[in-house]
Short mmCIF file of C-alpha atoms (C1' of nucleotides) in Angstrom, two decimals:
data_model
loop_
_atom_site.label_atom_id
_atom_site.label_comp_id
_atom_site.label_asym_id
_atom_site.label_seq_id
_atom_site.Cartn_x
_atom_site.Cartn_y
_atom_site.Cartn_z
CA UNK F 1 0.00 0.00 0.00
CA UNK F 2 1.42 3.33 -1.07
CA UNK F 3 1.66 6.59 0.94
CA UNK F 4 -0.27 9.14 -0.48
CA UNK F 5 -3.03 6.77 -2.01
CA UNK F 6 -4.74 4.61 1.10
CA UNK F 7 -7.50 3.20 -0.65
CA UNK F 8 -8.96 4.73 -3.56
CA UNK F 9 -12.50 4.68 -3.19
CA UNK F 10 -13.84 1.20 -3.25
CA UNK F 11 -12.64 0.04 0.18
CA UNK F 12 -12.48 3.28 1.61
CA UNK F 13 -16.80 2.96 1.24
CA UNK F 14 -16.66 -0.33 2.95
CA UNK F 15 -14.87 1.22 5.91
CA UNK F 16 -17.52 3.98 6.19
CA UNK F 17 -20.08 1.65 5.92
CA UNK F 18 -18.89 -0.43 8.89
CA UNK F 19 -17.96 2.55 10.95
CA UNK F 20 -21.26 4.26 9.97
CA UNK F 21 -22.70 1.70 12.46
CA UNK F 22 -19.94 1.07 14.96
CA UNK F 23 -20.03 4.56 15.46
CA UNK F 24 -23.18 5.10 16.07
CA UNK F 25 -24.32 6.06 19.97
CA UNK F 26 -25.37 2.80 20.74
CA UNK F 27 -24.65 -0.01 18.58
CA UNK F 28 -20.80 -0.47 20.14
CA UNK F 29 -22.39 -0.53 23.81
CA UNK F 30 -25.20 -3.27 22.67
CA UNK F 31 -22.52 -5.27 20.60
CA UNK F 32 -20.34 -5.36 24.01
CA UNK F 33 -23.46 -6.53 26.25
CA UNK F 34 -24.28 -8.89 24.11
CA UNK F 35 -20.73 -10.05 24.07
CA UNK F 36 -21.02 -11.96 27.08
CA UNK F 37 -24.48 -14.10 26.12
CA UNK F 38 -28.10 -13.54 24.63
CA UNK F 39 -29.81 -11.17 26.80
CA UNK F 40 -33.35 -10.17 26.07
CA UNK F 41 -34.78 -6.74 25.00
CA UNK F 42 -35.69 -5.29 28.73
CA UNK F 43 -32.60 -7.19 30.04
CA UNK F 44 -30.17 -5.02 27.52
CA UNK F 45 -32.71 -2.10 28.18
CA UNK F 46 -31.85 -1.84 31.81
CA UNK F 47 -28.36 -3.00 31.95
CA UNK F 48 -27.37 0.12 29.31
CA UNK F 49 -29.28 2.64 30.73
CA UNK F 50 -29.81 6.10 29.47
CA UNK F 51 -31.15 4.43 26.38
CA UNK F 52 -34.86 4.53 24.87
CA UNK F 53 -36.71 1.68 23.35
CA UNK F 54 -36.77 3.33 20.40
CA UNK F 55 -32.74 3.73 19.86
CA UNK F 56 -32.73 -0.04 21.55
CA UNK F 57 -35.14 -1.20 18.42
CA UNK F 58 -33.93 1.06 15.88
CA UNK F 59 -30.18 -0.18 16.90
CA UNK F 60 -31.06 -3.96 17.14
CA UNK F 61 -32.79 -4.26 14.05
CA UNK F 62 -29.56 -2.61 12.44
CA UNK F 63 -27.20 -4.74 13.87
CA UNK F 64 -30.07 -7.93 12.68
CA UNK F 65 -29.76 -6.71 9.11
CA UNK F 66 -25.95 -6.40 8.96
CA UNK F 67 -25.86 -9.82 10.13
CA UNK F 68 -24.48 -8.91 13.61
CA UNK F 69 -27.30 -10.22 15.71
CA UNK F 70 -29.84 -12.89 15.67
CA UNK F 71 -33.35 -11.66 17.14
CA UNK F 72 -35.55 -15.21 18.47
CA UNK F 73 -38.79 -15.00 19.32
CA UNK F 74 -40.80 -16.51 21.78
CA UNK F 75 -44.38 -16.68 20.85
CA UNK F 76 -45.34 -16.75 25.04
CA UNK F 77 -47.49 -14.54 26.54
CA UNK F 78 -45.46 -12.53 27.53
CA UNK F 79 -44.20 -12.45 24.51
CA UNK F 80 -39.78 -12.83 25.01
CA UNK F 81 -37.59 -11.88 22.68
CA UNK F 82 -33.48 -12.89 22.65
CA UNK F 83 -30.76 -11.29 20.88
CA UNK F 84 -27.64 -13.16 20.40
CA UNK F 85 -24.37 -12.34 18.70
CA UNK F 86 -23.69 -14.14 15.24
CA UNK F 87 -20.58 -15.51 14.36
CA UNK F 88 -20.14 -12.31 12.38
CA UNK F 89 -21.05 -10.61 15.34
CA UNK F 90 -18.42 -12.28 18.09
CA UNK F 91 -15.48 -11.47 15.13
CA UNK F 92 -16.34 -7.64 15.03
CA UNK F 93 -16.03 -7.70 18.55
CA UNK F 94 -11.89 -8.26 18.28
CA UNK F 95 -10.85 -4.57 16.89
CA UNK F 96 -14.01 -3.12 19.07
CA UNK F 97 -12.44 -4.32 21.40
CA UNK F 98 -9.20 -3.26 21.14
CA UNK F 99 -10.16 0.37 20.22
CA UNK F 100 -11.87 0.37 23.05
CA UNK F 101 -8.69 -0.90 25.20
CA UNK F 102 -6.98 1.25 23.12
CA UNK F 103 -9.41 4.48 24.61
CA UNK F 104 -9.45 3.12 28.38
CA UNK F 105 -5.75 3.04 28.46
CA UNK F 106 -5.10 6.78 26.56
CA UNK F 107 -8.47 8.55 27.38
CA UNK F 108 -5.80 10.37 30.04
CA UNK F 109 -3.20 11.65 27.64
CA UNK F 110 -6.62 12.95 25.18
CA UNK F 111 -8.06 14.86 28.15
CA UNK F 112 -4.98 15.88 28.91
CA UNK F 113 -4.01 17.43 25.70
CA UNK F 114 -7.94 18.57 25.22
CA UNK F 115 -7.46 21.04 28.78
CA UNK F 116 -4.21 21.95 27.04
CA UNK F 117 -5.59 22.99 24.24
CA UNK F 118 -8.80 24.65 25.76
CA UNK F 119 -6.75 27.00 28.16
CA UNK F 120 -4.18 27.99 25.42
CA UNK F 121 -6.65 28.96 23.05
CA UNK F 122 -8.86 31.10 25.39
CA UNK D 1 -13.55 -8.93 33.38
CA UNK D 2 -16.32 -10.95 34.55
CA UNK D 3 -19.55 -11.38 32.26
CA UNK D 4 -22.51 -9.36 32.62
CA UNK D 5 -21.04 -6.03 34.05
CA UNK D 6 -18.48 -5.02 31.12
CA UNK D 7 -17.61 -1.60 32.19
CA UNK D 8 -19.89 0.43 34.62
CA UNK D 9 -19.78 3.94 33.33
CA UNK D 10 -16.08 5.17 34.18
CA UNK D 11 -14.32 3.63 31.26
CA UNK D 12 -17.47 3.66 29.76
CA UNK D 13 -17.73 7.36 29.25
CA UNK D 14 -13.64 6.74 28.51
CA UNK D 15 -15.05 4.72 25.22
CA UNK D 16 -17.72 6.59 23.93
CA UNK D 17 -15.41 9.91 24.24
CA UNK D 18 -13.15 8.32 21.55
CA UNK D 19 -15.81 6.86 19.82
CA UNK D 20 -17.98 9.66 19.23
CA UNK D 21 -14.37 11.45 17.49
CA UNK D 22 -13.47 8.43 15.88
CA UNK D 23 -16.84 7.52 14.58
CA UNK D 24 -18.01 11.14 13.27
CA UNK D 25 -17.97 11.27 9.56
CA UNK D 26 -14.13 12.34 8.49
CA UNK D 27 -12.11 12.00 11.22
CA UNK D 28 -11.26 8.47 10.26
CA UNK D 29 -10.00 9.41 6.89
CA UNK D 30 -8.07 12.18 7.70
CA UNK D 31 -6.57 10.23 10.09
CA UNK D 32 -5.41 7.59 8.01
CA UNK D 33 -4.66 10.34 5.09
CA UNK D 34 -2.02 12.06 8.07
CA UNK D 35 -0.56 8.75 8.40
CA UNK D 36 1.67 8.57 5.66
CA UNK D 37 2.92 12.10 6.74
CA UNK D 38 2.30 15.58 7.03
CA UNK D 39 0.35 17.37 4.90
CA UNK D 40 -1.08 20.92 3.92
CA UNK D 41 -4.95 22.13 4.04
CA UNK D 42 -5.57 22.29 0.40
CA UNK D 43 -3.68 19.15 -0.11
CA UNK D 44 -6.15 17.25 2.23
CA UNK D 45 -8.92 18.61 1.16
CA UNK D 46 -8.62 17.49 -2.37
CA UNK D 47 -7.29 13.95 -1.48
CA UNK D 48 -10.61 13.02 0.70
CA UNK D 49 -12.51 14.55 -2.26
CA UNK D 50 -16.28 14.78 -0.77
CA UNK D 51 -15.21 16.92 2.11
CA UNK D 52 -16.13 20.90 2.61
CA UNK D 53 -13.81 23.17 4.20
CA UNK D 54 -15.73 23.82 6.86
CA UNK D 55 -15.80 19.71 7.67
CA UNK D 56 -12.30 19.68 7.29
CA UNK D 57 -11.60 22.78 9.86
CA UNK D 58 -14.13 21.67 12.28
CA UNK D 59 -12.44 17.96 11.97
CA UNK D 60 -8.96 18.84 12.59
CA UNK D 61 -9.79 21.69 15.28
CA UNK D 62 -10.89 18.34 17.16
CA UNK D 63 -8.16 16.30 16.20
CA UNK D 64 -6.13 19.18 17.15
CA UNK D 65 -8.11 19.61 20.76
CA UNK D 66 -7.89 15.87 21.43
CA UNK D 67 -3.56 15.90 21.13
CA UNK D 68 -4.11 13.85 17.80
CA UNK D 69 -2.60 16.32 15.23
CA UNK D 70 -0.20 19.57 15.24
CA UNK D 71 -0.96 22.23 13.26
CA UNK D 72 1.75 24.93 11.95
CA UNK D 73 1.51 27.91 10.41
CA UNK D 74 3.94 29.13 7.86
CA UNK D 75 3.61 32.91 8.03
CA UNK D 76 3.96 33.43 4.07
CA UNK D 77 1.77 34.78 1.35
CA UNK D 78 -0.36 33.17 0.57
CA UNK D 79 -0.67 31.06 3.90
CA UNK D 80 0.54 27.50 4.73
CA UNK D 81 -0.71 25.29 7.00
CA UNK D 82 0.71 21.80 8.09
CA UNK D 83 -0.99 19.28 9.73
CA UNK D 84 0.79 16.15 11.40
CA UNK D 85 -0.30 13.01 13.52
CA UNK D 86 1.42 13.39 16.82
CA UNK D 87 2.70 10.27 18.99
CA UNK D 88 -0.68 10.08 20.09
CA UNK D 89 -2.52 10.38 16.51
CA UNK D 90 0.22 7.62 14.88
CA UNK D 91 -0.51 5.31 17.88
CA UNK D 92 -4.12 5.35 17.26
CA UNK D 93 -3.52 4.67 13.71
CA UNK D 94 -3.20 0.71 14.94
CA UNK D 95 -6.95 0.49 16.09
CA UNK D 96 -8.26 1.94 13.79
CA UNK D 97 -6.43 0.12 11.12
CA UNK D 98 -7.17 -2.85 12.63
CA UNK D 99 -11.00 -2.06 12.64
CA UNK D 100 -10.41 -0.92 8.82
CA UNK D 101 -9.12 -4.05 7.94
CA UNK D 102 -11.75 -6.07 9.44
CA UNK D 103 -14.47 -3.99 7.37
CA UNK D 104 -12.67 -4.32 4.34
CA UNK D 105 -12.13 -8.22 4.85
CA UNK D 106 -15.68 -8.53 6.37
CA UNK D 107 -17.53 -6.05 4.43
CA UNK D 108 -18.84 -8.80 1.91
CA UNK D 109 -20.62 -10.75 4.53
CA UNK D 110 -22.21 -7.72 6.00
CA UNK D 111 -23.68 -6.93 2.14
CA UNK D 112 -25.09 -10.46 1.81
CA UNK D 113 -26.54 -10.31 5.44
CA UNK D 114 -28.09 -6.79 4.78
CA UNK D 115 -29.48 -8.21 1.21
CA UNK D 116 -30.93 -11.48 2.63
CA UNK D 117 -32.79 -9.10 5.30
CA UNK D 118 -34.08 -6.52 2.85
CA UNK D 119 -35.53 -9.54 0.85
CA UNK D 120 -36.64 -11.46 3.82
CA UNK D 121 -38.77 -8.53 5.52
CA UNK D 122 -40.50 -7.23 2.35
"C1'" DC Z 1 -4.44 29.88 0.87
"C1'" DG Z 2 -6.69 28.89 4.97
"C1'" DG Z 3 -9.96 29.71 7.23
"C1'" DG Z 4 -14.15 32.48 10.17
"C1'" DA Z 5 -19.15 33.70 10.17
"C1'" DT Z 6 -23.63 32.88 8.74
"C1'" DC Z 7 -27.70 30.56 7.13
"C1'" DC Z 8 -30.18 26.49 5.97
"C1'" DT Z 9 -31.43 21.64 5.45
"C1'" DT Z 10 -31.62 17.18 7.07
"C1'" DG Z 11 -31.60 13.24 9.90
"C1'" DA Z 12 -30.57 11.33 14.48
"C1'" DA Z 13 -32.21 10.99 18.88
"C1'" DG Z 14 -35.57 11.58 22.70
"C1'" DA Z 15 -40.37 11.79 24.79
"C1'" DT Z 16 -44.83 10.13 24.81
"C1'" DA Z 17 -48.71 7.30 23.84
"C1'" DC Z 18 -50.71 3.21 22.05
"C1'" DT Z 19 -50.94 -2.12 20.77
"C1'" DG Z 20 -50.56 -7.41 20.04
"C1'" DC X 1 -42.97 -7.51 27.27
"C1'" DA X 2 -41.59 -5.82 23.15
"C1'" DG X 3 -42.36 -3.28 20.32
"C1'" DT X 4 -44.82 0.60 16.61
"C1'" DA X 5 -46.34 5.34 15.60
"C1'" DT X 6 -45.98 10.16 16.01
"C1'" DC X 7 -44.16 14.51 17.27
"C1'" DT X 8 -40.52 17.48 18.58
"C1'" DT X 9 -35.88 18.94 19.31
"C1'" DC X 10 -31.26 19.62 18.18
"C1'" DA X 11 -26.90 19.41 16.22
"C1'" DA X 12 -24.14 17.61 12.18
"C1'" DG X 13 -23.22 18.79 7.90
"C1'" DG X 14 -23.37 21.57 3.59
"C1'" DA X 15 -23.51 26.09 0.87
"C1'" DT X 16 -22.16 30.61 0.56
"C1'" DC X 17 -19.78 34.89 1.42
"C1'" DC X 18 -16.05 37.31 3.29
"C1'" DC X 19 -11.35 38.38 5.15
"C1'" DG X 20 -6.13 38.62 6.46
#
DNA sequence: CGGGATCCTTGAAGATACTG
DNA sequence: CAGTATCTTCAAGGATCCCG
């Protein structure tokens, strides 16, 4: 690969694609719950928090149709529904995971240099 | 790490700080552009092609902000202005190539998934 | 050339209410 | 319980003009 010329246009779209969805506000923190079992909608509701069933859905059925999850139903009454990681799913979570070891063990220096820059500049 | 309680909200917050800079539209690209070395305003503005000016300012003011990049000035007429990954910007360069590589090797799969939904759920 | 300032459009995200 | 539907808000992003 040559300096000056990454990657021309073709790959370069299937990078945005992926991080068009990794990047997203949720989709990382569901991908990372989900990395440790199925857990059902309400379960993944409460354990992430300051989400809304809306984002939950609307970031679920994303992560369904990019292959990422598997959604099971169970026709019950309640009705129960499980989301599970696909295969796909478990091998995104190796570089998630190591950006986001990556940001845990330099989110210091970034802060750091962000109050740098934020006093200089006033 | 045990299962089931990932990371509360300390490193959590760590993660999504990172992830909402490195997941917004350009900073990705310009990143990767920077990596094979320094490189003037104009100069990266026509290499990433679909950017505006204003994108590209508001991008590297970040990337600036967040210790990634340096930015020097070359008082001449007309202006020059450099920008450069620091230490910290080249050492992010490996998760983030790492999570480029797994789109572009992966990014096939995700298509197929996405197509076998779309025809599914009509 | 490298921006700053402004206006405008869009889509993402949240709140709320309703349903099988 | 697990959504869907609707409305509203808000900020990202783009277009344009101007300036040192």
């Amino acid at each position: 690969m040559k300096p000056g010329h990454i990657f021309p246009t073709e790959d370069c779209r299937a990078v945005s694609e992926v991080l068009s969805r990794v990047g997203d506000k949720w989709t990382v923190l569901v991908v990372q719950y989900l990395g440790s079992g199925p857990m059902r909608f309400s379960e993944l509701k409460r354990s992430i928090g300051g989400i809304s069933q809306k984002m939950l859905t609307t970031t679920l059925r994303g992560l369904e149709r990019d292959g990422f999850v598997t959604r099971t139903v169970f026709p019950t009454i309640p009705p129960r529904v499980d989301y599970e990681l696909t295969q796909l799913g478990q091998e995104l979570l190796t570089p998630v995971r190591a950006l986001g070891d990556w940001a845990r063990n330099n989110i210091i220096r970034i802060r750091e240099a962000r109050e740098r820059f934020d006093v200089t500049s006033v």
